[in-house]
PDB file of C-alpha atoms and ligand atoms in Angstrom:
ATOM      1  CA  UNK A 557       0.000   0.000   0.000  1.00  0.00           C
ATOM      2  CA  UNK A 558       1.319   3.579  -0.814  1.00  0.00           C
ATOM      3  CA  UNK A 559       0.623   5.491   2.223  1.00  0.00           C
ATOM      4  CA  UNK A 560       0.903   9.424   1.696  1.00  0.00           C
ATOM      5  CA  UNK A 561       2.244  11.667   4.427  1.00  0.00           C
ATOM      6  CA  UNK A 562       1.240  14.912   5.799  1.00  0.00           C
ATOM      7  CA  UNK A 563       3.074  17.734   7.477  1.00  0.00           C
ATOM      8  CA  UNK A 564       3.149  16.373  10.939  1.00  0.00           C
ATOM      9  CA  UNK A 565       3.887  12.664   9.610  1.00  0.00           C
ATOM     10  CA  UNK A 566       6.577  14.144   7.403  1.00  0.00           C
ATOM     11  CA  UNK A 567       8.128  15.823  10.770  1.00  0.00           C
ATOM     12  CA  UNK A 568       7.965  12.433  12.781  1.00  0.00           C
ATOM     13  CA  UNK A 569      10.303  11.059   9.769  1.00  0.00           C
ATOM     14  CA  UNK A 570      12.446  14.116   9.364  1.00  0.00           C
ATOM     15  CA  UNK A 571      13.309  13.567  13.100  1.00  0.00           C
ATOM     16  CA  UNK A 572      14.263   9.825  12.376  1.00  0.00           C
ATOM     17  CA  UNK A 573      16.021  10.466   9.128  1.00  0.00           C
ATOM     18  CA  UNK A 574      17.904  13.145  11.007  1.00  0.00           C
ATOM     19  CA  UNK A 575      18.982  10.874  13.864  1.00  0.00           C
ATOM     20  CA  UNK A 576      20.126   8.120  11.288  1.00  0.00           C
ATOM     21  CA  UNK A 577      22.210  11.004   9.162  1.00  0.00           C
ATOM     22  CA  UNK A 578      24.233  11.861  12.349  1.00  0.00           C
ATOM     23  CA  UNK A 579      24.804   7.726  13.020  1.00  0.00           C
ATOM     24  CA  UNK A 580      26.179   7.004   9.573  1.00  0.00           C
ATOM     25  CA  UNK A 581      28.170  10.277   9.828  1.00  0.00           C
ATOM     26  CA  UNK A 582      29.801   9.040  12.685  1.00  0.00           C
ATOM     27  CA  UNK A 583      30.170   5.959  11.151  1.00  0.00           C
ATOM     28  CA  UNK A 584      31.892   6.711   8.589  1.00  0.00           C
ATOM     29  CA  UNK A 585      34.123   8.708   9.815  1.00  0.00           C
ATOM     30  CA  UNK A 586      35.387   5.091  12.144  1.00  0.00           C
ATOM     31  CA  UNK A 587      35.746   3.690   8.892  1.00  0.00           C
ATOM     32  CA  UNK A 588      40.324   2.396   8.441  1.00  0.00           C
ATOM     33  CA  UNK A 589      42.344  -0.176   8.075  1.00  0.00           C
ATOM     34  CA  UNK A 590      42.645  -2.463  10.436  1.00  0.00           C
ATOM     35  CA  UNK A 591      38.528  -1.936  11.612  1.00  0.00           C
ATOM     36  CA  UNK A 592      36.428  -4.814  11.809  1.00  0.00           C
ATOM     37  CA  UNK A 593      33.093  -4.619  10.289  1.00  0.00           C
ATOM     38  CA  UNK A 594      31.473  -5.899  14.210  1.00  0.00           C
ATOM     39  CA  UNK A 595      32.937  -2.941  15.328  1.00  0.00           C
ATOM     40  CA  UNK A 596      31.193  -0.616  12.712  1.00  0.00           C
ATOM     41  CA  UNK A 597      27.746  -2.061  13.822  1.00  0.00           C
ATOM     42  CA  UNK A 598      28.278  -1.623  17.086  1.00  0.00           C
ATOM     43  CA  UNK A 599      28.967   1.541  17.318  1.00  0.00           C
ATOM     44  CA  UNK A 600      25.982   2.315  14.616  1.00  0.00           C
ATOM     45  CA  UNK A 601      23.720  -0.026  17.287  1.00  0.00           C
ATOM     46  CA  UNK A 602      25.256   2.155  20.303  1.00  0.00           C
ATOM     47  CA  UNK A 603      24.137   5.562  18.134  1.00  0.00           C
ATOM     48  CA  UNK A 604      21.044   4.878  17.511  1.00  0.00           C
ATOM     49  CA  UNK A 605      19.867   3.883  20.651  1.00  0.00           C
ATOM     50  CA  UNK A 606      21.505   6.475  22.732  1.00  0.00           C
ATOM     51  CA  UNK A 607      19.405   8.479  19.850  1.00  0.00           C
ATOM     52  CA  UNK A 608      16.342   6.997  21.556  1.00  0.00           C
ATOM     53  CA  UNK A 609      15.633   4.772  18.427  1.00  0.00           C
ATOM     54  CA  UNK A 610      15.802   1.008  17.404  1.00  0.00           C
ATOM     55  CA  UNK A 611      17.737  -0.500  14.909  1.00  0.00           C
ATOM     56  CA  UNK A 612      15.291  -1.604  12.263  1.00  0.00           C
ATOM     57  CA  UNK A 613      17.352  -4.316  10.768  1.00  0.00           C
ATOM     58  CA  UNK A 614      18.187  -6.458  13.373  1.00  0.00           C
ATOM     59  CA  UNK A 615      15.961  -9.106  13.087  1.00  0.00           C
ATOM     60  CA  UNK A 616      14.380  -8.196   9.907  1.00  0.00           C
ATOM     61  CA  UNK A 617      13.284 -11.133   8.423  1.00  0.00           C
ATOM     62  CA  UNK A 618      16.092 -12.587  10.458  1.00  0.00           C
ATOM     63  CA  UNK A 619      18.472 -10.403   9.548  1.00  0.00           C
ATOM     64  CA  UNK A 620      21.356 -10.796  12.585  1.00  0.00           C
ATOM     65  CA  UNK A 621      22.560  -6.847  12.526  1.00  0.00           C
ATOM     66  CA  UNK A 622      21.963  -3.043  13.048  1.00  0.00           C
ATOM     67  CA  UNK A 623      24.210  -2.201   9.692  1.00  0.00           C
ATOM     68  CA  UNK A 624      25.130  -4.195   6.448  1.00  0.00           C
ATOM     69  CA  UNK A 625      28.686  -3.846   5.315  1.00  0.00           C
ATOM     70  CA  UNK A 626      29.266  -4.599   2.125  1.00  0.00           C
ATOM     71  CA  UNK A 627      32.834  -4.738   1.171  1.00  0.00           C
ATOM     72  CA  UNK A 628      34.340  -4.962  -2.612  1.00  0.00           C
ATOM     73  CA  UNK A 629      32.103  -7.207  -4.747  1.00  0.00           C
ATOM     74  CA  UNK A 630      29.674  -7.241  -2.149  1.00  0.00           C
ATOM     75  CA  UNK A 631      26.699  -5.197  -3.685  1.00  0.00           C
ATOM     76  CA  UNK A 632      24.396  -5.033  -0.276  1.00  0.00           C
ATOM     77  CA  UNK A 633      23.190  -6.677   3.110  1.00  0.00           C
ATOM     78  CA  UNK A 634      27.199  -8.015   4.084  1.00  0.00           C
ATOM     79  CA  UNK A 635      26.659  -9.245   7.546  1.00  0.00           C
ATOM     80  CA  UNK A 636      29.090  -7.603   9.998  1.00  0.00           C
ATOM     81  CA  UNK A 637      31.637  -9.870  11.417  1.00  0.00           C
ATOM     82  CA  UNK A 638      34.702  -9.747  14.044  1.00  0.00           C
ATOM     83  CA  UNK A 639      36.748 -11.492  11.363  1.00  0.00           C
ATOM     84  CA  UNK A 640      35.992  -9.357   8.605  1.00  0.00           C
ATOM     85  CA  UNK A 641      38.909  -6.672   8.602  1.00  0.00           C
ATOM     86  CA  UNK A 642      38.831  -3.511   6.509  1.00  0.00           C
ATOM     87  CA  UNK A 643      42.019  -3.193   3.884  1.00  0.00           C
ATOM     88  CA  UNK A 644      43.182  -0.391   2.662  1.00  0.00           C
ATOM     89  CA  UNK A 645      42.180   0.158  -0.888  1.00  0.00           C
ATOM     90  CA  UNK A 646      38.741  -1.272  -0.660  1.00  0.00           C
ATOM     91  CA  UNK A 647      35.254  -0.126  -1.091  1.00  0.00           C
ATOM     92  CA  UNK A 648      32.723  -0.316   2.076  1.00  0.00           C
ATOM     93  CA  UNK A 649      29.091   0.345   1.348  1.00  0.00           C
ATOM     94  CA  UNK A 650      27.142   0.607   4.697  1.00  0.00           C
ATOM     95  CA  UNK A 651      23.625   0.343   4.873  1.00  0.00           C
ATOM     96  CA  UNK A 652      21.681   1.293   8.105  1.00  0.00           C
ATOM     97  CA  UNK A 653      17.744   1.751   9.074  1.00  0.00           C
ATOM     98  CA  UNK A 654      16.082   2.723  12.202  1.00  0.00           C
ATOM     99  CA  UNK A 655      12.553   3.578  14.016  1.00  0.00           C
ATOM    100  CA  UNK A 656      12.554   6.554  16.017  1.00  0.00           C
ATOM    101  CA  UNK A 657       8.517   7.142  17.684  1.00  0.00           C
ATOM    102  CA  UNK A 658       7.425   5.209  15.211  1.00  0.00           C
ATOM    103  CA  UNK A 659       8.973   6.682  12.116  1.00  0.00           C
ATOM    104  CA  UNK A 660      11.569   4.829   9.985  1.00  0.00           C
ATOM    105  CA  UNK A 661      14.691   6.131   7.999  1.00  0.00           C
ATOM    106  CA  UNK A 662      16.938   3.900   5.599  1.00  0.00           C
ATOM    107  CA  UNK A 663      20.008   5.830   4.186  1.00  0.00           C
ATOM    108  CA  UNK A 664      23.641   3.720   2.997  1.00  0.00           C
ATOM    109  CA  UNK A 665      26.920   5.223   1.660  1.00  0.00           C
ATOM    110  CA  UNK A 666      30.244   4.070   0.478  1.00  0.00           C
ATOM    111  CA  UNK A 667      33.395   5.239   1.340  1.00  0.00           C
ATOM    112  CA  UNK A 668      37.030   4.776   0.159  1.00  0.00           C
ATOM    113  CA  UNK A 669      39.033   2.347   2.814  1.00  0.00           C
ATOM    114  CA  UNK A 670      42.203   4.464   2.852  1.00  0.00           C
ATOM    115  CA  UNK A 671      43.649   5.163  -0.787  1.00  0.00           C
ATOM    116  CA  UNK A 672      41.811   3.775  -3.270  1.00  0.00           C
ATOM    117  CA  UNK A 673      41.937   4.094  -7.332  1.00  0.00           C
ATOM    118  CA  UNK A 674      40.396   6.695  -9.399  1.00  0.00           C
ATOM    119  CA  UNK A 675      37.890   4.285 -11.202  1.00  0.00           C
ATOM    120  CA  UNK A 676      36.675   3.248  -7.534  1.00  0.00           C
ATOM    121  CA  UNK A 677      36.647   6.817  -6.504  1.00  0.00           C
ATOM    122  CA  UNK A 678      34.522   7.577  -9.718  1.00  0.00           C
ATOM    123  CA  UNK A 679      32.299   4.571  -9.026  1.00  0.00           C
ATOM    124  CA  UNK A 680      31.373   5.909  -5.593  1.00  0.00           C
ATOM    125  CA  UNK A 681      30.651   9.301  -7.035  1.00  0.00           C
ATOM    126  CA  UNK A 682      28.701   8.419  -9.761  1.00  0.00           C
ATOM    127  CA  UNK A 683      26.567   6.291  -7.574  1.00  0.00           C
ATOM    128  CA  UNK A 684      26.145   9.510  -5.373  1.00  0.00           C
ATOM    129  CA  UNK A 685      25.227  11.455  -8.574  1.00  0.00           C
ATOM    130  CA  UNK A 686      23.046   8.887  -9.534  1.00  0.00           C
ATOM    131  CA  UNK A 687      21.194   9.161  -6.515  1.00  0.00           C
ATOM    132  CA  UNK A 688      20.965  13.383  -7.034  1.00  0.00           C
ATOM    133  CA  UNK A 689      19.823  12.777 -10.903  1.00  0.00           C
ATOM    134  CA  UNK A 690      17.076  10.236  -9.858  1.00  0.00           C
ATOM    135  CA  UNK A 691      15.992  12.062  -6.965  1.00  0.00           C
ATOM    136  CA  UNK A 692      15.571  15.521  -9.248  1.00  0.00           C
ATOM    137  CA  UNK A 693      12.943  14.075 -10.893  1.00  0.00           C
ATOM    138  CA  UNK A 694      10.842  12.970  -7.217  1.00  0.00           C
ATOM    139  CA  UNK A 695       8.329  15.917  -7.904  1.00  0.00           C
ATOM    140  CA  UNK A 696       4.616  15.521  -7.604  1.00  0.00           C
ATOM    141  CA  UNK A 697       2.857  14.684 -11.251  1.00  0.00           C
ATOM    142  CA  UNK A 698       5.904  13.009 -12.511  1.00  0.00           C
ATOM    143  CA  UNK A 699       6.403   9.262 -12.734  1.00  0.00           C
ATOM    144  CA  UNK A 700       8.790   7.031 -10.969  1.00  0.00           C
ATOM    145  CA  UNK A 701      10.321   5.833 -14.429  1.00  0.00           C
ATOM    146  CA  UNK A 702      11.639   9.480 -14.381  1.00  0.00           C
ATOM    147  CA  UNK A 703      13.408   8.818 -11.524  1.00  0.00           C
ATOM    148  CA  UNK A 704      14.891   5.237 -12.881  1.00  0.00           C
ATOM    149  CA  UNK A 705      15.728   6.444 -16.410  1.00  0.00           C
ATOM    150  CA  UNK A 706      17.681   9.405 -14.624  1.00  0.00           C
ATOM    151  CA  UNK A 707      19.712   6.831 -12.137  1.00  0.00           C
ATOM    152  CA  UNK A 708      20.419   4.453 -15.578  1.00  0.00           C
ATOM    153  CA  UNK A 709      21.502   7.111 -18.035  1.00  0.00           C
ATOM    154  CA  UNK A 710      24.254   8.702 -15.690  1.00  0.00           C
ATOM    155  CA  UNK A 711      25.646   5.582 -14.300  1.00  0.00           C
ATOM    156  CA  UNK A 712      25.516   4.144 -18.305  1.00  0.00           C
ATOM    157  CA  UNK A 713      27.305   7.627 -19.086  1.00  0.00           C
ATOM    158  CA  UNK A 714      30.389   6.573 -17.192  1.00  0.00           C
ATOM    159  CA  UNK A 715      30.466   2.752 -18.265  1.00  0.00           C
ATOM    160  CA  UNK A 716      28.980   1.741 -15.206  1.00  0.00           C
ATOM    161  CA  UNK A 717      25.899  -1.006 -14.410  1.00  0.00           C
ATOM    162  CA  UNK A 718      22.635  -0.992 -12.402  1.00  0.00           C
ATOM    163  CA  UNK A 719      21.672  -3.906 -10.571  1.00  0.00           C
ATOM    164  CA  UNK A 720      18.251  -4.512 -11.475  1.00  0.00           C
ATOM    165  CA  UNK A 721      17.441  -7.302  -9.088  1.00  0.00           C
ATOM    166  CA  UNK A 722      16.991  -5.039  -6.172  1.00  0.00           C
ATOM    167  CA  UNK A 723      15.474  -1.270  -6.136  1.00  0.00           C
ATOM    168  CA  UNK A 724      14.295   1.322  -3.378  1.00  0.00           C
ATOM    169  CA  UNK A 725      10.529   1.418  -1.879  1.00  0.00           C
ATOM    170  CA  UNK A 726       8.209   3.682  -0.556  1.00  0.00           C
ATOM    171  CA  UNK A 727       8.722   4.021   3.489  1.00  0.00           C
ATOM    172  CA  UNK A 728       6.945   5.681   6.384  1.00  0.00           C
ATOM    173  CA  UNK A 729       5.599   3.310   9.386  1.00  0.00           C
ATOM    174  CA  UNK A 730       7.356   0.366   7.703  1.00  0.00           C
ATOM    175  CA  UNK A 731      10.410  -0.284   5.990  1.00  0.00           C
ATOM    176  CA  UNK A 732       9.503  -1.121   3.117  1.00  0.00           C
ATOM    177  CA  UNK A 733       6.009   0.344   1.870  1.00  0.00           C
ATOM    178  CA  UNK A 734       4.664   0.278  -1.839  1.00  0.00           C
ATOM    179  CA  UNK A 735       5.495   1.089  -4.948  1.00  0.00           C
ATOM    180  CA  UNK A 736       8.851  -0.016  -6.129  1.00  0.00           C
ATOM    181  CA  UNK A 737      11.356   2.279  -7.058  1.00  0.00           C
ATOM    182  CA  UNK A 738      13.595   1.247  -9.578  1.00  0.00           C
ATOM    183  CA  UNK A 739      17.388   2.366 -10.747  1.00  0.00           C
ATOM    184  CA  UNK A 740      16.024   1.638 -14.462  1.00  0.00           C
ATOM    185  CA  UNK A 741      13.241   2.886 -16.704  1.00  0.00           C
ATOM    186  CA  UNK A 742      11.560   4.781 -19.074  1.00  0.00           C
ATOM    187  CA  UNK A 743      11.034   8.437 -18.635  1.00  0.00           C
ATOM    188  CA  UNK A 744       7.239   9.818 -18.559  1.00  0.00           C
ATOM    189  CA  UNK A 745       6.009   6.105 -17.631  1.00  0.00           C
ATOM    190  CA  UNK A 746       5.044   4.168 -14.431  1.00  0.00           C
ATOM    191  CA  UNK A 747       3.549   5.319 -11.282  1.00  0.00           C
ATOM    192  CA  UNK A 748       2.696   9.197 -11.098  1.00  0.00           C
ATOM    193  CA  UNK A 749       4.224  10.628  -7.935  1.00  0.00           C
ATOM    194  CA  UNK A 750       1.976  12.433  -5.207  1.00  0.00           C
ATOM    195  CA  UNK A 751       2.559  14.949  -2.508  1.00  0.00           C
ATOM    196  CA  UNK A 752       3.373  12.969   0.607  1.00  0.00           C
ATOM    197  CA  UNK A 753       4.839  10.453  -0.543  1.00  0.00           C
ATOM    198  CA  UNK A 754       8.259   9.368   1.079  1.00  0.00           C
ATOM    199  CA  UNK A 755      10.558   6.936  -0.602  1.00  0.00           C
ATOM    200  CA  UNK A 756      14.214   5.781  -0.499  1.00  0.00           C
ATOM    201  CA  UNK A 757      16.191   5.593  -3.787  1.00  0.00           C
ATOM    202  CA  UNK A 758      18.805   3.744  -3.380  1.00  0.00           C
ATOM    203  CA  UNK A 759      20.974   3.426  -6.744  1.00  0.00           C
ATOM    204  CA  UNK A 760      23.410   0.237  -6.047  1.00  0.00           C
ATOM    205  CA  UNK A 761      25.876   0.672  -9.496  1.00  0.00           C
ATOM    206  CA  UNK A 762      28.728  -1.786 -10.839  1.00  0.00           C
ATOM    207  CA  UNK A 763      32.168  -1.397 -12.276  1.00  0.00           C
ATOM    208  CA  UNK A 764      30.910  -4.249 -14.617  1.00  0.00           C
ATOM    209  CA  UNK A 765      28.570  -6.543 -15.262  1.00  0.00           C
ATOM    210  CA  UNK A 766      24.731  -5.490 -13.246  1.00  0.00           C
ATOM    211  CA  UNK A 767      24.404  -9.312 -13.011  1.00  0.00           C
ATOM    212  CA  UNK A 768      24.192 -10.012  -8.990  1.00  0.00           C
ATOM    213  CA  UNK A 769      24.309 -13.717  -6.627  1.00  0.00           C
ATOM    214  CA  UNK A 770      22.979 -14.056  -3.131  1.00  0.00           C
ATOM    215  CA  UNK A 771      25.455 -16.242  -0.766  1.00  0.00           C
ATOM    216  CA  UNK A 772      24.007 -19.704  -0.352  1.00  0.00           C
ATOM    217  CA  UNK A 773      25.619 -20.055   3.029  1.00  0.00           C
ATOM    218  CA  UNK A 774      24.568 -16.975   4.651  1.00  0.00           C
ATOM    219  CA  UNK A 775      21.487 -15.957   2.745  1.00  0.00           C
ATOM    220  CA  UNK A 776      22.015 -12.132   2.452  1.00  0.00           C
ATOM    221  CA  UNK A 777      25.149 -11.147   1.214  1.00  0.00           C
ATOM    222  CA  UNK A 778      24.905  -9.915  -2.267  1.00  0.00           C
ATOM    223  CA  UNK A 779      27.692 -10.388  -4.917  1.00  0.00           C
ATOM    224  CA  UNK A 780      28.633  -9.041  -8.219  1.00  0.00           C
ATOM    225  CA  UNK A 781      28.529 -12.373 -10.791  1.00  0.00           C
ATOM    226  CA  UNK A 782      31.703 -11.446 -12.153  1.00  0.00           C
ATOM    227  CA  UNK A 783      33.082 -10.247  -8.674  1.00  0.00           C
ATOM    228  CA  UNK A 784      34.118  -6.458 -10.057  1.00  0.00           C
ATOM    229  CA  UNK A 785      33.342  -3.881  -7.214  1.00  0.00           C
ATOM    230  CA  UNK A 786      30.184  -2.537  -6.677  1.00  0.00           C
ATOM    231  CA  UNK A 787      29.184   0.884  -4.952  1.00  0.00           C
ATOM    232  CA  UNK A 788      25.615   2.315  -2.747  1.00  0.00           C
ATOM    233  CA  UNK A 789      24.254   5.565  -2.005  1.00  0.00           C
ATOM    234  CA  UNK A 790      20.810   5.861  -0.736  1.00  0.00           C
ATOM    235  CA  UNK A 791      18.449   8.479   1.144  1.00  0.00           C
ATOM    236  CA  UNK A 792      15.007   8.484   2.500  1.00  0.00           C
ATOM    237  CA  UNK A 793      13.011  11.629   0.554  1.00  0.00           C
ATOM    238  CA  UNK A 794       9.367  13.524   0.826  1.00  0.00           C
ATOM    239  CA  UNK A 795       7.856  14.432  -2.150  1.00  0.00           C
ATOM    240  CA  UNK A 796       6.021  17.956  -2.604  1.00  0.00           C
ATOM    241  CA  UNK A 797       4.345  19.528  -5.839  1.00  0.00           C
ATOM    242  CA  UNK A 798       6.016  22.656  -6.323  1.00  0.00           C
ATOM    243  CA  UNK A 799       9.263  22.302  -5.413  1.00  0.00           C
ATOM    244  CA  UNK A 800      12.211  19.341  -5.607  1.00  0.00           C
ATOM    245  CA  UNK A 801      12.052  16.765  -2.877  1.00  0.00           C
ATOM    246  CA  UNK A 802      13.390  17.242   0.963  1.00  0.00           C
ATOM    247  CA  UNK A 803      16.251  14.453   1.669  1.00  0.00           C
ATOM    248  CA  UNK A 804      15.078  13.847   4.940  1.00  0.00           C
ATOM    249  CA  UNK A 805      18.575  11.527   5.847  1.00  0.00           C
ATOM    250  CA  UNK A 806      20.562  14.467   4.951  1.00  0.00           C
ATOM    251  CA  UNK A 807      19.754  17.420   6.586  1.00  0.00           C
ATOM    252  CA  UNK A 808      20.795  21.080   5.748  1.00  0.00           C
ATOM    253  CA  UNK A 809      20.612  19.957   2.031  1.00  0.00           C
ATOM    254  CA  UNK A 810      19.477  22.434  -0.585  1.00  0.00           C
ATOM    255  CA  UNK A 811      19.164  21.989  -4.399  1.00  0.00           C
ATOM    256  CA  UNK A 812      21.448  23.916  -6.328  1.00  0.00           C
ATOM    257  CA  UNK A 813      20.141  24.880  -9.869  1.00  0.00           C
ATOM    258  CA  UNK A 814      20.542  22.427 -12.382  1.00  0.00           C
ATOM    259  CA  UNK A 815      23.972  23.558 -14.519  1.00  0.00           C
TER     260      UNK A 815
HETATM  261  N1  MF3 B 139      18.427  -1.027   3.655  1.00  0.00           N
HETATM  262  C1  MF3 B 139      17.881  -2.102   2.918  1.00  0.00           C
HETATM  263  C2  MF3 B 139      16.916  -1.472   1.988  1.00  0.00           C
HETATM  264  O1  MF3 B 139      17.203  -0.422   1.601  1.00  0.00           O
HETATM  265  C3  MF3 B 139      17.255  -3.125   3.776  1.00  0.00           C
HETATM  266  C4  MF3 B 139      18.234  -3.912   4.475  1.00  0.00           C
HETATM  267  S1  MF3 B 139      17.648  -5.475   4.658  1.00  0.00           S
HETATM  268  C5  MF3 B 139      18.066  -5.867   6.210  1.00  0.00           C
HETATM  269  O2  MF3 B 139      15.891  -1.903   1.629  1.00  0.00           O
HETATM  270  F1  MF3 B 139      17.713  -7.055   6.375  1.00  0.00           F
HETATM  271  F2  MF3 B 139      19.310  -5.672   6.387  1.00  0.00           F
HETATM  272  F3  MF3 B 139      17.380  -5.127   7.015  1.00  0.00           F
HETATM  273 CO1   CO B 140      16.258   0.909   1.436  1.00  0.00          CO
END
C-alpha cells in the first residue's frame, strides 16, 4: 500500500532520518584499516539507541545486525563480522535503518578504505550522482520511471551497471512500503508521484557486469557475478508539488540549480 504523508507525519520522519544522518556520519568517519566490520555495527547499534531509536534491521526477516557492510564485490546486506577486517584500498558500502517514535529512515553510503583508485573513486561518485539525478525528478505529477531512467543514463554515461534485481521502496511506518522504485526505466512512464509520498532511492551501481548472486551459506550477502566492485548511495526523501524533494537523511541539504 502507498501510504501518503502529511506535514506532521513528514516531521515524525524528518526527526528519524535526522537521527540516522548523524549515526552514519559518525560511522563513517570510524571507517580504516585495520577496523572490523562488528565494530562498525556496534557503534551504529550504540548511536542509535543512545538516539532513543531502534535499529530496524536487526531481526528483519532474520536479519542478525543493526548495519550491512558490504565490502568490494559485495553489492548489499554483508553481515558484519569480528573477522571481517577492513584493507586499505577497498570499497565499504554501509547500509543502516532505524525507528525513532514510530517513524523509519533507511540511508547507505560508500566510502574509500584508505587510498583507493580513481575508477573506484569515480564509481562511488557516480553512484552519489546517480542518486541526485534520480531524486531531481521525485516531484509531484511526474512518474517514478523518471526517476529510474535518470539513475540508468548517468551511471551508463560513465560505463557503469545498475543492478536490477533489487530497487528502493516507498517508506513511512514500515520499511519497506509500496510502490517499487527502480534504478532503471523509461522516462514519462510508471507510477505518477503524489505529494506525501516518502521513498528511499537507493541506486546500487557496478564497475561491470549489473548481473548479482545471493550467498548460499549466509542468505544475504549480495555479490557481483563477475566479482568487479560494486558501490551504494541511498536516502530516505518527501515528495512535494512545487518544489524538488526534501532528503530527509541528509539534513541542511538544498538543491542547487541544475547547470
Ligand atoms: N536497507 C535495505 C533497503 O534499503 C534493507 C536492508 S535489509 C536488512 O531496503 F535485512 F538488512 F534489514
Ligand atoms: Co532501502
Amino acid at each position: 500500500m502507498i501510504t501518503i504523508k502529511n506535514e506532521a507525519q513528514i516531521e515524525g520522519m524528518r526527526k528519524a532520518g535526522k537521527l540516522l544522518y548523524e549515526v552514519l556520519s559518525t560511522v563513517r568517519k570510524a571507517v580504516v584499516p585495520g577496523i572490523s566490520t562488528m565494530e562498525l555495527n556496534d557503534l551504529a547499534e550504540k548511536l542509535i539507541r543512545d538516539g532513543g531509536a531502534t535499529p530496524s534491521f536487526l531481526g528483519y526477516e532474520g536479519y542478525p545486525a543493526s548495519l550491512c557492510t558490504s565490502i568490494d564485490e559485495v553489492v548489499v546486506h554483508g553481515i558484519p563480522s569480528e573477522d571481517t577486517i577492513l584493507q586499505e584500498g577497498s570499497l565499504i558500502s554501509m547500509d543502516c535503518g532505524l525507528c525513532l517514535n514510530g517513524w523509519q529512515a533507511d540511508s547507505a553510503l560508500t566510502v574509500g578504505v584508505g587510498r583507493i583508485s580513481d575508477r573506484d573513486r569515480e564509481l562511488i561518485e557516480t553512484t552519489e550522482a546517480c542518486f541526485f539525478a534520480g531524486a531531481r525528478q521525485a516531484v509531484a505529477g511526474k512518474r517514478l520511471g523518471d526517476i529510474g531512467s535518470a539513475v540508468e543514463s548517468l551511471a551508463h554515461e560513465h560505463g557503469f551497471s545498475v543492478v536490477r534485481d533489487l530497487s528502493g521502496h516507498g517508506i513511512g511506518r514500515d520499511m519497506h512500503e509500496d510502490p517499487y522504485v527502480y534504478n532503471f526505466g523509461f522516462a514519462g512512464c510508471g507510477l505518477p508521484m503524489r505529494k506525501g509520498m516518502t521513498i528511499a532511492i537507493e541506486p546500487m551501481v557496478c564497475m561491470g557486469d549489473w548481473h548479482v548472486e545471493t550467498d548460499e551459506e549466509d542468505g544475504w550477502c549480495v555479490r557481483t557475478r563477475d566479482g568487479l566492485k560494486a558501490s551504494h548511495y541511498e536516502h530516505t526523501i518527501a515528495i512535494f508539488e512545487d518544489r524538488l524533494p526534501e532528503i530527509l537523511t541528509l539534513p541542511g541539504f538544498v538543491w542547487k540549480e541544475e547547470e
